[in-house]
Coordinates of C-alpha atoms in Angstrom, one line a residue:
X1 CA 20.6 -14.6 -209.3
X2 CA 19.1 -17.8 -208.3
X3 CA 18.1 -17.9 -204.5
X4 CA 19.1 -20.8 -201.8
X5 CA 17.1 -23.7 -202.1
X6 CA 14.3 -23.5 -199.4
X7 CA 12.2 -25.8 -196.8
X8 CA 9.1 -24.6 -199.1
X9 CA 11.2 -26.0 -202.4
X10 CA 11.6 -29.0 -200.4
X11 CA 8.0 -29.4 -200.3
X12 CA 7.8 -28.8 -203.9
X13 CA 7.0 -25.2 -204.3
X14 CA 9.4 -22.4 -206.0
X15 CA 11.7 -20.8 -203.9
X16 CA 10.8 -17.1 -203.2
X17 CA 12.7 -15.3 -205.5
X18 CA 14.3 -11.5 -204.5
X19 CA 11.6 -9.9 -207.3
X20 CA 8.7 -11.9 -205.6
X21 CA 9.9 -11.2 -202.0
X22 CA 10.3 -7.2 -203.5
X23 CA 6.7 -7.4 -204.6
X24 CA 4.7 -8.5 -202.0
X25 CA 6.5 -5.9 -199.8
X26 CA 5.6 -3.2 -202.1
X27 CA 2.2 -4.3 -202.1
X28 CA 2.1 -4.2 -198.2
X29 CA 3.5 -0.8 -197.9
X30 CA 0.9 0.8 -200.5
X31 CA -1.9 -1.3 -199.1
X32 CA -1.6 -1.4 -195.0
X33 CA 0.7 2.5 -195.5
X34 CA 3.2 0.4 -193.4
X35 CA 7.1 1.0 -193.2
X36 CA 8.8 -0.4 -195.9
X37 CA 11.9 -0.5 -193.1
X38 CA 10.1 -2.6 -190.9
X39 CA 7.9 -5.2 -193.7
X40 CA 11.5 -5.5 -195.2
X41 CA 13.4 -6.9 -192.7
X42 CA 10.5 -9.2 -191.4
X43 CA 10.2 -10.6 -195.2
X44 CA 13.8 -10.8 -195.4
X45 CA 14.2 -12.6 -191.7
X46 CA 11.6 -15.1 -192.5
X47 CA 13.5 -15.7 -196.3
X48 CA 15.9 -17.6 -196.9
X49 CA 17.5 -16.2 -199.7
X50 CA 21.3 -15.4 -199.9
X51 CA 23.4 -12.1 -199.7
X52 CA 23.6 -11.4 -203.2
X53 CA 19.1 -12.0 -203.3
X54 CA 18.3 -10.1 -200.4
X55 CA 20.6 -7.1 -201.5
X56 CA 18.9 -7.0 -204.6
X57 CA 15.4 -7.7 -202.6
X58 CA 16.5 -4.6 -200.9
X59 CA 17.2 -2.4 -203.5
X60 CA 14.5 -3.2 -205.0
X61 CA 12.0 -2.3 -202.4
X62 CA 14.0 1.1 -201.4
X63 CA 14.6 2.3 -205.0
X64 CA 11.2 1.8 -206.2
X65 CA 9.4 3.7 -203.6
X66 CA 12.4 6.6 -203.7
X67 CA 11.4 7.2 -207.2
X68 CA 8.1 5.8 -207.3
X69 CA 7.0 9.5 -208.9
X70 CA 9.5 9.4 -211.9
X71 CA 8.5 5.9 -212.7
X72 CA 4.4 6.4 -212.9
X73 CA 5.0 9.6 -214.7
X74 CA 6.4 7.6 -217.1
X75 CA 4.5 4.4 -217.1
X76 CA 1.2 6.1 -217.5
X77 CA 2.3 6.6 -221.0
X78 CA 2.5 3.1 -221.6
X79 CA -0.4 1.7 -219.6
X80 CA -3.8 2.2 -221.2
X81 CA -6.0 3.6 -218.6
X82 CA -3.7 4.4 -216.8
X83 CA -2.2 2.9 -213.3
X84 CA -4.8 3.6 -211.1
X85 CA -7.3 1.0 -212.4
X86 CA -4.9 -1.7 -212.5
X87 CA -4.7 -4.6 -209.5
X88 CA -2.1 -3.5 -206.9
X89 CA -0.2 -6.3 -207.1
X90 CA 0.3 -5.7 -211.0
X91 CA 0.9 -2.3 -210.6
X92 CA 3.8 -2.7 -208.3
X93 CA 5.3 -5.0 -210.6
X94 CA 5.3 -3.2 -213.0
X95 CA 6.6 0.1 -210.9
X96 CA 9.9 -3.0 -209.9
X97 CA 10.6 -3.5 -213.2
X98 CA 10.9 -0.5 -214.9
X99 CA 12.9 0.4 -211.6
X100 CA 15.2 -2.2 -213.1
X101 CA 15.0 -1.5 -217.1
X102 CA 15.1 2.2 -216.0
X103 CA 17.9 2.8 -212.9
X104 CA 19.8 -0.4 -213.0
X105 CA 22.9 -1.2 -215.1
X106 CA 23.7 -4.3 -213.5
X107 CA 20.3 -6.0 -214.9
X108 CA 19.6 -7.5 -218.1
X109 CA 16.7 -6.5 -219.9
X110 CA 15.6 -9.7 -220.4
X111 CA 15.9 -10.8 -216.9
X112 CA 13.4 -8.1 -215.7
X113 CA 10.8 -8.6 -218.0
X114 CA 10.9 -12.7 -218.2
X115 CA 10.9 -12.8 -214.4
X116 CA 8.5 -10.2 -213.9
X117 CA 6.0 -11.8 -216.9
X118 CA 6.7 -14.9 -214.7
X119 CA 5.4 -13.3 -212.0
X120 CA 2.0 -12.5 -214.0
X121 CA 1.8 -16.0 -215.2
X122 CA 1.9 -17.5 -211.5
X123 CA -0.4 -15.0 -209.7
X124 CA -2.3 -13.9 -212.6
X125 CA -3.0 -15.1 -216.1
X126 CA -1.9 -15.4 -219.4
X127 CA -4.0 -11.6 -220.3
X128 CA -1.9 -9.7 -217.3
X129 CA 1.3 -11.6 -218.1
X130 CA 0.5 -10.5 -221.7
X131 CA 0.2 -6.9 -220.7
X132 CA 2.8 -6.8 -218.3
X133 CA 4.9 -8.4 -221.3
X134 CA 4.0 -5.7 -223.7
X135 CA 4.3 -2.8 -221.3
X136 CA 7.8 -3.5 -220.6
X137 CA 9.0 -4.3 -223.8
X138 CA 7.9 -1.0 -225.1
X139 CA 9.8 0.8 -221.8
X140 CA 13.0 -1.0 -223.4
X141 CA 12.5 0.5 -226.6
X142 CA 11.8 3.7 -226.1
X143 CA 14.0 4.3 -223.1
X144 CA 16.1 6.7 -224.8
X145 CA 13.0 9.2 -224.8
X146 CA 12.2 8.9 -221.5
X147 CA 13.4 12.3 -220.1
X148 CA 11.8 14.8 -218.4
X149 CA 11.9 18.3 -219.7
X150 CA 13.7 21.2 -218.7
X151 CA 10.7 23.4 -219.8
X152 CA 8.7 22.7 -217.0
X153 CA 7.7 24.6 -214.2
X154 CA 10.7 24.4 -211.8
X155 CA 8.9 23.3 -208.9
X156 CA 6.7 20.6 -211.4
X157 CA 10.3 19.5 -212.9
X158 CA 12.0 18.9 -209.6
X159 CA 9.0 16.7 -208.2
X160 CA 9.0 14.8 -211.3
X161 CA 12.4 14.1 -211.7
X162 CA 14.2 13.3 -208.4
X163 CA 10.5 12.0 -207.4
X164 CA 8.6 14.1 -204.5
X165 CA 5.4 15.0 -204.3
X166 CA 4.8 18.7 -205.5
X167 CA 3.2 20.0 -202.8
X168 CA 6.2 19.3 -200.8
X169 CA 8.6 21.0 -203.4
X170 CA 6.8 23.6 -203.4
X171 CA 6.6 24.3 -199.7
X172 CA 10.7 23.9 -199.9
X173 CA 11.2 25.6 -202.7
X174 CA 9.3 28.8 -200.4
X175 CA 11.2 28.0 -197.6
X176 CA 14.6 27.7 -198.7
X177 CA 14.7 28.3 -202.6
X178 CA 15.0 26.5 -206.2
X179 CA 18.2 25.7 -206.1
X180 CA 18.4 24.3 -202.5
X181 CA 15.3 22.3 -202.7
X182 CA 16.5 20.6 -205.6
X183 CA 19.9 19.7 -203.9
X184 CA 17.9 18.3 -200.9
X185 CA 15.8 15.8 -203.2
X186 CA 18.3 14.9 -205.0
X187 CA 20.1 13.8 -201.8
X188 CA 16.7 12.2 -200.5
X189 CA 17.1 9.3 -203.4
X190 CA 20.5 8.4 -202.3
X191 CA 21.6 5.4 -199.8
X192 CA 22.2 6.5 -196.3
X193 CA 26.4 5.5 -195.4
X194 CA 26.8 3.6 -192.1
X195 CA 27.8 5.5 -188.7
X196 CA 28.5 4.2 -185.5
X197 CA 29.0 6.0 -182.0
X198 CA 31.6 4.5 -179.9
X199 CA 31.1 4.4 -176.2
X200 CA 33.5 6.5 -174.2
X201 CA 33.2 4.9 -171.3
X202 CA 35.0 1.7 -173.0
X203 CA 37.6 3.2 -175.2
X204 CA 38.5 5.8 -177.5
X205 CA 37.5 7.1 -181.2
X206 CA 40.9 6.7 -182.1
X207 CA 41.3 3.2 -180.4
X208 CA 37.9 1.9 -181.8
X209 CA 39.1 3.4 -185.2
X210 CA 42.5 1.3 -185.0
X211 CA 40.7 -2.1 -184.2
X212 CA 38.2 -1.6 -186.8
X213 CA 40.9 -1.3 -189.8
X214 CA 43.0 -4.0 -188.4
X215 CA 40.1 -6.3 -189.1
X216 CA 40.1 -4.5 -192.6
X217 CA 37.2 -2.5 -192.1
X218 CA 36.9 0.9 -194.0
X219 CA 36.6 3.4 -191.4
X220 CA 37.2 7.3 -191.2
X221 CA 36.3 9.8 -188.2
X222 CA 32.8 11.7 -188.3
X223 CA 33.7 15.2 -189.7
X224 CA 30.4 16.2 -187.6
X225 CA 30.4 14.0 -184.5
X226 CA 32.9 13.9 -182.1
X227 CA 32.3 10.3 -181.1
X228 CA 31.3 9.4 -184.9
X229 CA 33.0 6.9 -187.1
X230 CA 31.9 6.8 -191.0
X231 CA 31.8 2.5 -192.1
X232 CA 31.8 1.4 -195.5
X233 CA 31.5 -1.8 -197.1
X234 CA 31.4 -3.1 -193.4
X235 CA 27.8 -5.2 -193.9
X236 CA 25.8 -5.6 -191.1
X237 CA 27.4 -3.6 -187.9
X238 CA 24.8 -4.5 -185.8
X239 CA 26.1 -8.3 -186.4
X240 CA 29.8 -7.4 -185.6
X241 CA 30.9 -8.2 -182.4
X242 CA 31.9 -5.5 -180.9
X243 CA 28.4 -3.9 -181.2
X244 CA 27.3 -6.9 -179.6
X245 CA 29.7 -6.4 -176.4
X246 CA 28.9 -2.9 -176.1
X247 CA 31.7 -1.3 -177.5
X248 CA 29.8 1.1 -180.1
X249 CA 26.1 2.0 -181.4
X250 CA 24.6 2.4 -184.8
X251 CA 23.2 6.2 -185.2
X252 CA 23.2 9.0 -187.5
X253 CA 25.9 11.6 -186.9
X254 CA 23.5 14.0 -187.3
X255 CA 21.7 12.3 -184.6
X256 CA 25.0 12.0 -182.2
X257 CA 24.8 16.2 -182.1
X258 CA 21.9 16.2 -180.4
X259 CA 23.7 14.9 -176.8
X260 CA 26.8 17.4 -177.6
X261 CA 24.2 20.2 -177.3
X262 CA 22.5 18.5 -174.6
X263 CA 26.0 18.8 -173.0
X264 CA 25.1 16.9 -170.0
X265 CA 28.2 16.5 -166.8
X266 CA 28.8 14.1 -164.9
X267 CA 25.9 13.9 -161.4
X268 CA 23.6 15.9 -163.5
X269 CA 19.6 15.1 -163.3
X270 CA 18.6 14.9 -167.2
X271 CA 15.0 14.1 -168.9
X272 CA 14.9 12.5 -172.2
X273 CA 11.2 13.1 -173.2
X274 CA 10.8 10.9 -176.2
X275 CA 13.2 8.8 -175.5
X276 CA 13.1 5.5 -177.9
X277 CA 14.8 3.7 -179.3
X278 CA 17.4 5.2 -176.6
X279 CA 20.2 6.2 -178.9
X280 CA 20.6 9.3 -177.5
X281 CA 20.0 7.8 -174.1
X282 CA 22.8 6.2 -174.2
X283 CA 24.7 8.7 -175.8
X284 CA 23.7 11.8 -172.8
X285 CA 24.7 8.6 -170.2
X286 CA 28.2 8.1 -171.7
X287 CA 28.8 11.4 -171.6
X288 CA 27.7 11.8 -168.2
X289 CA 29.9 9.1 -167.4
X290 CA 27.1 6.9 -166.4
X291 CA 27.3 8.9 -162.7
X292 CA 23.6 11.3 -162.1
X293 CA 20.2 10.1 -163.1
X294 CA 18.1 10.1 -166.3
X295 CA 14.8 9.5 -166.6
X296 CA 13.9 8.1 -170.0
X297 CA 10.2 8.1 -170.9
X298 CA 8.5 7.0 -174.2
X299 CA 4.4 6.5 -174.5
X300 CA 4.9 3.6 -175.9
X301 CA 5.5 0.3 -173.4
X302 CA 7.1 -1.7 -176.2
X303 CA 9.8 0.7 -176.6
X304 CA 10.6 0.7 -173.0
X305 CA 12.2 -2.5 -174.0
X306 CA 14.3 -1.1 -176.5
X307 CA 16.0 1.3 -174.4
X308 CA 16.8 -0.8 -171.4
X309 CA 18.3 -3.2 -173.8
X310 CA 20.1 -0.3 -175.3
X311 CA 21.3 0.4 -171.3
X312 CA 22.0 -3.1 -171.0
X313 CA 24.2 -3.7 -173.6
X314 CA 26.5 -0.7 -173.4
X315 CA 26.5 -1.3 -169.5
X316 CA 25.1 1.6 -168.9
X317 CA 23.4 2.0 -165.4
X318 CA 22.2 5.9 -164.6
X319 CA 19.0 5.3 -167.0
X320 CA 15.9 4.9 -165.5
X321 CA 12.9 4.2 -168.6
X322 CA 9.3 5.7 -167.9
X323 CA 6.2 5.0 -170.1
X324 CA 4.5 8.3 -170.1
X325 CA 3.0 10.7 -172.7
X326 CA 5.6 13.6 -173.1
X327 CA 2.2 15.6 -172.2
X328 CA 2.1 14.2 -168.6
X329 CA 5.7 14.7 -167.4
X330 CA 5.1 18.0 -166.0
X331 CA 2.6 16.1 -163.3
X332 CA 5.1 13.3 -163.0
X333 CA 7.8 15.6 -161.5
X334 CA 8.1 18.5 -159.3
X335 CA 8.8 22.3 -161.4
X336 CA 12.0 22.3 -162.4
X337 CA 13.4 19.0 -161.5
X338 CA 16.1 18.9 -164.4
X339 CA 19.3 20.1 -165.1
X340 CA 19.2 19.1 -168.9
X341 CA 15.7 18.6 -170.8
X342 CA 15.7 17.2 -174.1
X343 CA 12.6 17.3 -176.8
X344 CA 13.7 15.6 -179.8
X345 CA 9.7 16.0 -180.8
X346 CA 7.8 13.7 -183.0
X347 CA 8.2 15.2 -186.6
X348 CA 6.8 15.3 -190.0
X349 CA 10.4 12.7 -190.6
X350 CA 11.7 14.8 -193.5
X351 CA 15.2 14.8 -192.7
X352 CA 15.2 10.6 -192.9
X353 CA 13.4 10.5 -196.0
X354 CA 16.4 8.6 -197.8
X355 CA 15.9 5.9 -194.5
X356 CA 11.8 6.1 -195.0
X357 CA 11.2 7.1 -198.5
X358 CA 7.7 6.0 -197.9
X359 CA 7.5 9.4 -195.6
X360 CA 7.4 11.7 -199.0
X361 CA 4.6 9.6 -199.9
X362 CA 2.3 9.0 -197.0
X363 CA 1.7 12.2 -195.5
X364 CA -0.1 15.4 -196.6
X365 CA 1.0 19.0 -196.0
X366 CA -2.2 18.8 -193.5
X367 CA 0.0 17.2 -191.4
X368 CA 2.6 19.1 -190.9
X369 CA -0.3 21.7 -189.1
X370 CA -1.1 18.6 -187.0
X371 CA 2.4 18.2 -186.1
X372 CA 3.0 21.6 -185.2
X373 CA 0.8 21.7 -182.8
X374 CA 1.9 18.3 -180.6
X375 CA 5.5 20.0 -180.7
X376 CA 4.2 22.9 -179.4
X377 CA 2.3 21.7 -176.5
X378 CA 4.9 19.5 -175.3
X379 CA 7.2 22.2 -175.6
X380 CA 5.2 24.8 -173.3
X381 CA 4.5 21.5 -170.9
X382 CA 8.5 19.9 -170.4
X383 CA 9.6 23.7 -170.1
X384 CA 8.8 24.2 -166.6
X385 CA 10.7 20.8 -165.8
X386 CA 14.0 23.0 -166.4
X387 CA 15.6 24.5 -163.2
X388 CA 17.1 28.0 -163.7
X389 CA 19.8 28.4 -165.1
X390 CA 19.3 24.9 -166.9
X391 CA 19.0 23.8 -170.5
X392 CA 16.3 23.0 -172.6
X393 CA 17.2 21.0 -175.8
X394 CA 14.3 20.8 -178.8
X395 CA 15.1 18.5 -182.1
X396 CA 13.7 16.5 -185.2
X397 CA 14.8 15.1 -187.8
X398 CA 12.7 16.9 -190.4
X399 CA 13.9 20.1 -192.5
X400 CA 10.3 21.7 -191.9
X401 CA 10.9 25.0 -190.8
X402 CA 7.2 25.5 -188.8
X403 CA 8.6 22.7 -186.8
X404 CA 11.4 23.9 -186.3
X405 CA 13.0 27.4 -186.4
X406 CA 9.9 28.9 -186.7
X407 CA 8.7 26.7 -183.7
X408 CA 11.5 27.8 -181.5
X409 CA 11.0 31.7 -182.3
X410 CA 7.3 31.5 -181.4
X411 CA 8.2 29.7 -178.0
X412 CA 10.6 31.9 -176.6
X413 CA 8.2 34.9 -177.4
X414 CA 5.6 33.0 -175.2
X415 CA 8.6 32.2 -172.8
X416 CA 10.8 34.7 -171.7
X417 CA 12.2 32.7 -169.2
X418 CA 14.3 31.4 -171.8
X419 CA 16.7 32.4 -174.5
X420 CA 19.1 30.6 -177.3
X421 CA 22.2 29.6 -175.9
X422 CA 24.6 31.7 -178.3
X423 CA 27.8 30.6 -177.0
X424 CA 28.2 26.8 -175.0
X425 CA 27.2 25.3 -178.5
X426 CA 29.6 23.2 -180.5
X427 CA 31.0 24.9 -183.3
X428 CA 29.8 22.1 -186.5
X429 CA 32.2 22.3 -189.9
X430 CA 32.0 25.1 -192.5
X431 CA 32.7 22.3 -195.1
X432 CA 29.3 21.3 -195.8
X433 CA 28.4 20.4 -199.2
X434 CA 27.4 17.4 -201.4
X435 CA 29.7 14.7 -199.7
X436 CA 31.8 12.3 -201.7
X437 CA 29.2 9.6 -203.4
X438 CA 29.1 6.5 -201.2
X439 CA 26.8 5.1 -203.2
X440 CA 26.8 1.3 -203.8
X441 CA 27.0 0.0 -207.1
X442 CA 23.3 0.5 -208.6
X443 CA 22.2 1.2 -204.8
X444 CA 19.6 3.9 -206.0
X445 CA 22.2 5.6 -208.5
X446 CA 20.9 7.1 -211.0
X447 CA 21.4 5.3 -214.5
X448 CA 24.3 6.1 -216.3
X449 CA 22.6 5.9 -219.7
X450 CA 22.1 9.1 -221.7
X451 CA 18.5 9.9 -221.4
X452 CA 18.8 9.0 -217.6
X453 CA 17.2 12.6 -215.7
X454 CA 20.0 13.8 -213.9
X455 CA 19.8 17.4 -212.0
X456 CA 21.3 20.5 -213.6
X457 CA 25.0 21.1 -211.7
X458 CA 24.4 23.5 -208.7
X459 CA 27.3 25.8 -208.2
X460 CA 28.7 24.1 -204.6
X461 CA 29.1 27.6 -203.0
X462 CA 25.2 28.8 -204.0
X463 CA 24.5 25.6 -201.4
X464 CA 26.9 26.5 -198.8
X465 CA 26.2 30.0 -198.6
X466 CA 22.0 29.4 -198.4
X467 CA 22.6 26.4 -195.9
X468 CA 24.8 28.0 -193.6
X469 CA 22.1 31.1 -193.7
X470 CA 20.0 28.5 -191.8
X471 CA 22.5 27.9 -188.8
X472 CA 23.1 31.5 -188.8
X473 CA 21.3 31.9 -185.8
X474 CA 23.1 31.3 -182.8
X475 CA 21.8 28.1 -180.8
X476 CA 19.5 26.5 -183.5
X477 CA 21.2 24.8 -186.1
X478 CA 19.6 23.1 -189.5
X479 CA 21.2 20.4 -191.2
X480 CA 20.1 19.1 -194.7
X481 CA 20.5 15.6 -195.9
X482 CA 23.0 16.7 -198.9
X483 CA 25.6 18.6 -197.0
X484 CA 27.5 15.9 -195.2
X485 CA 25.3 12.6 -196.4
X486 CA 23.7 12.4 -192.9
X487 CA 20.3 12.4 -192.2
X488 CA 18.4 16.3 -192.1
X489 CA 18.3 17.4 -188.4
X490 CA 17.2 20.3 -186.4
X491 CA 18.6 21.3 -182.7
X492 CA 17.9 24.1 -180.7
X493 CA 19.4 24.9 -177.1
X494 CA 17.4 27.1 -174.8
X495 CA 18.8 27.9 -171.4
X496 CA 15.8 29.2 -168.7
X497 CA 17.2 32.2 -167.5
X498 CA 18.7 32.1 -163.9
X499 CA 16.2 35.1 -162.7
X500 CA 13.4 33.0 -165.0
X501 CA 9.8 32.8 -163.7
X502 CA 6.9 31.8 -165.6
X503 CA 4.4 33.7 -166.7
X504 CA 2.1 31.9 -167.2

């Protein structure tokens, strides 16, 4: 997959190829704990390398970090003393190609290990490229053994083979059981599928849904969101024109719920607390039908930017940004100044692991303590911006339960002022399960060769049944990554009661 030539070929150097571009991302993210999202699409934006290169830059980069666990549990039998003492740069290649020998069909054998002993040669010498040489040319042939056992301990043998970090399995596997914690993993190393939000105040689903297959593109209605449409095979929607003009968004549909529960009308005063990027900004606007006011604050001043140019481009005109921290609001406004109050809370990120697999890696179970406690503070602080009678809305996008159920349960016994909202919620599908694969070719998949690790068939209805336990309780609602491919989300909808005071 040779790349286009480039200005730095014209000056006599090797193009970057997809494998070195992969790389020195890889090395970035483990060194500077950066976003692999973010280091990605800078490398890729400065590159100049074609579609077919920069998909399999991509792949590269998501796929190793998503199983980045599997692959050194397995490598550290081939590397002798182990992968810790080896140069980063080495041990990331190394960690790229056996993501290739190991997970990819697609890839010759040969064409992972020359380019990756290539690799060695130019940034190393001829002792690493050696090594490297060797290393991988025993993963080839002894692939077929490469299998994690069944024997293990369950929460050991679902960290190891759908790569997580065992603490974490083990906190899921308290929280919600063996068999769904393994479902939710497995659904955390698969590829994300594509879902835009049209804007109702410019057309349609249905209209939006008719233009978009007359220009051939593959496009079905959200089964979760009302204004959702599922794209596949589309590329880039964010390069299509109709994005550009302002006729749709790119978000989650688990995402688009959020402003359904929000449920703002039309003249209604509404506070987005954490407002950036402004995807739900824009969504509470549209459905307020850009008449009323809301106030969208962020603490941080270069995301201001993003949501006025998410306001701009939709033509949106009731959104007025505010750099604050979420903590200060309540001395920024009057006591209950708000119709509609919405918390989507900073978050341990657990739902969006598939998006940020780097997540599963970078934090510690520490954290989530840390965490806790932000949401919590905010939470007491934006309350009292709620008039009575109005709504409070509280989501992330993590499946964490002290963040989130158990966050809301210990609020309202400090706030009796409010309760759930049991009936005005939107009533979500009972058809959630593993959806259809929309994997890409090799996007992530898992290898189709017979000592791939592939999870033990869960009985579909054993998932159901302990997922829909979760949204059980009237107002909150918990979804989970595998159930309808979207990201894992968590809303809750408090209304203050009418007769509410504080007491405290």
């Amino acid at each position: 997959m040779p790349a286009v030539k480039s200005r730095t070929a014209d000056k006599g150097k090797k193009p970057a190829s997809a494998r070195q571009l992969a790389l020195d991302v890889l090395v970035r993210v483990e060194q500077d704990q950066s976003y692999s999202n973010l280091l990605l699409h800078q490398a890729l934006s400065r590159s100049e390398l074609n579609k077919p290169d920069a998909a399999l830059a991509t792949e590269l980069v998501y796929g190793t970090i998503q199983r980045l666990g599997t692959i050194d549990y397995f490598l550290a039998r081939f590397v002798k003393g182990g992968l810790a003492k080896l140069e980063p740069w080495v041990r990331s290649l190394l960690r790229l190609s056996f993501y290739q020998l190991y997970y990819l069909q697609r890839i010759p054998d040969h064409a992972a290990v020359n380019e990756a002993v290539d690799i060695a040669k130019r940034k190393g010498h001829q002792g690493i490229s050696g090594m490297v040489n060797g290393v991988l040319r025993n993963v080839i042939r002894q692939k077929a053994d490469l299998v994690v056992p069944d024997s293990l301990e369950p929460a050991v043998r679902i960290a190891i083979r759908h790569s997580h970090p065992e603490w974490l399995v083990r906190r899921w596997i308290a929280q919600y059981g063996e068999e769904l914690t393994e479902r939710i993993c497995e659904a955390n190393n698969t590829p994300p599928h594509v879902s835009i939000r049209v804007n109702l105040m410019r057309r349609t689903r249905d209209e939006l849904l008719a233009e978009l297959r007359r220009e051939g593109v593959q496009a079905e209605p959200s089964p979760l969101a009302p204004a959702g449409i599922v794209v596949e095979h589309a590329g880039n929607m964010a390069l299509h024109p109709l994005f550009r003009s302002g006729e749709f968004s790119i978000q989650d549909e688990s995402s688009m719920l959020v402003a359904e529960f929000v449920d703002p009308k039309p003249g209604m005063a509404v506070l987005d607390c954490c407002a950036a990027p402004g995807g739900k900004t824009a969504h509470l606007a549209e459905k307020m039908e850009d008449t009323g006011s809301i106030v969208a604050s962020d603490i941080h001043e270069h995301k201001k930017k993003l949501i006025d140019e998410q306001a701009g481009r939709l033509g949106l005109t009731c959104i007025r940004t505010l750099v604050a921290d979420a903590n200060e609001l309540a001395d920024r406004f009057p006591p209950a100044s708000f119709d509609r109050v919405l918390l989507d809370a900073p978050c341990s990120g657990f739902g969006v692991i598939r998006r940020k697999p780097e997540i599963k890696w970078t934090k510690r179970e520490r954290d989530i303590a840390d965490i806790a406690a932000v949401q919590k503070e905010i939470l007491h602080r934006v309350c009292r911006l709620v008039k009575p009678g109005g709504v409070l809305v509280y989501s992330t996008c993590t499946i964490e339960r002290s963040e989130n159920d158990e966050m809301i349960r210990a609020f309202l016994q400090d706030h009796p002022e409010f309760a759930l909202e049991r009936d005005d919620v939107p009533a979500l599908p009972v058809s959630a399960n593993t959806p259809p694969a929309r994997n890409a070719p090799d996007a992530g998949a898992a290898p189709e060769i017979a000592s791939a690790p592939k999870a033990a068939p869960t009985p579909p209805v054993t998932a159901v049944t302990m997922a829909e336990a979760y949204r059980s309780e009237p107002g909150m609602v918990q979804i989970f990554p595998h159930e309808f491919g979207t990201d894992g989300f968590f809303i809750a909808k408090l209304r203050r009661l009418q007769n509410g005071s504080f007491s405290s």
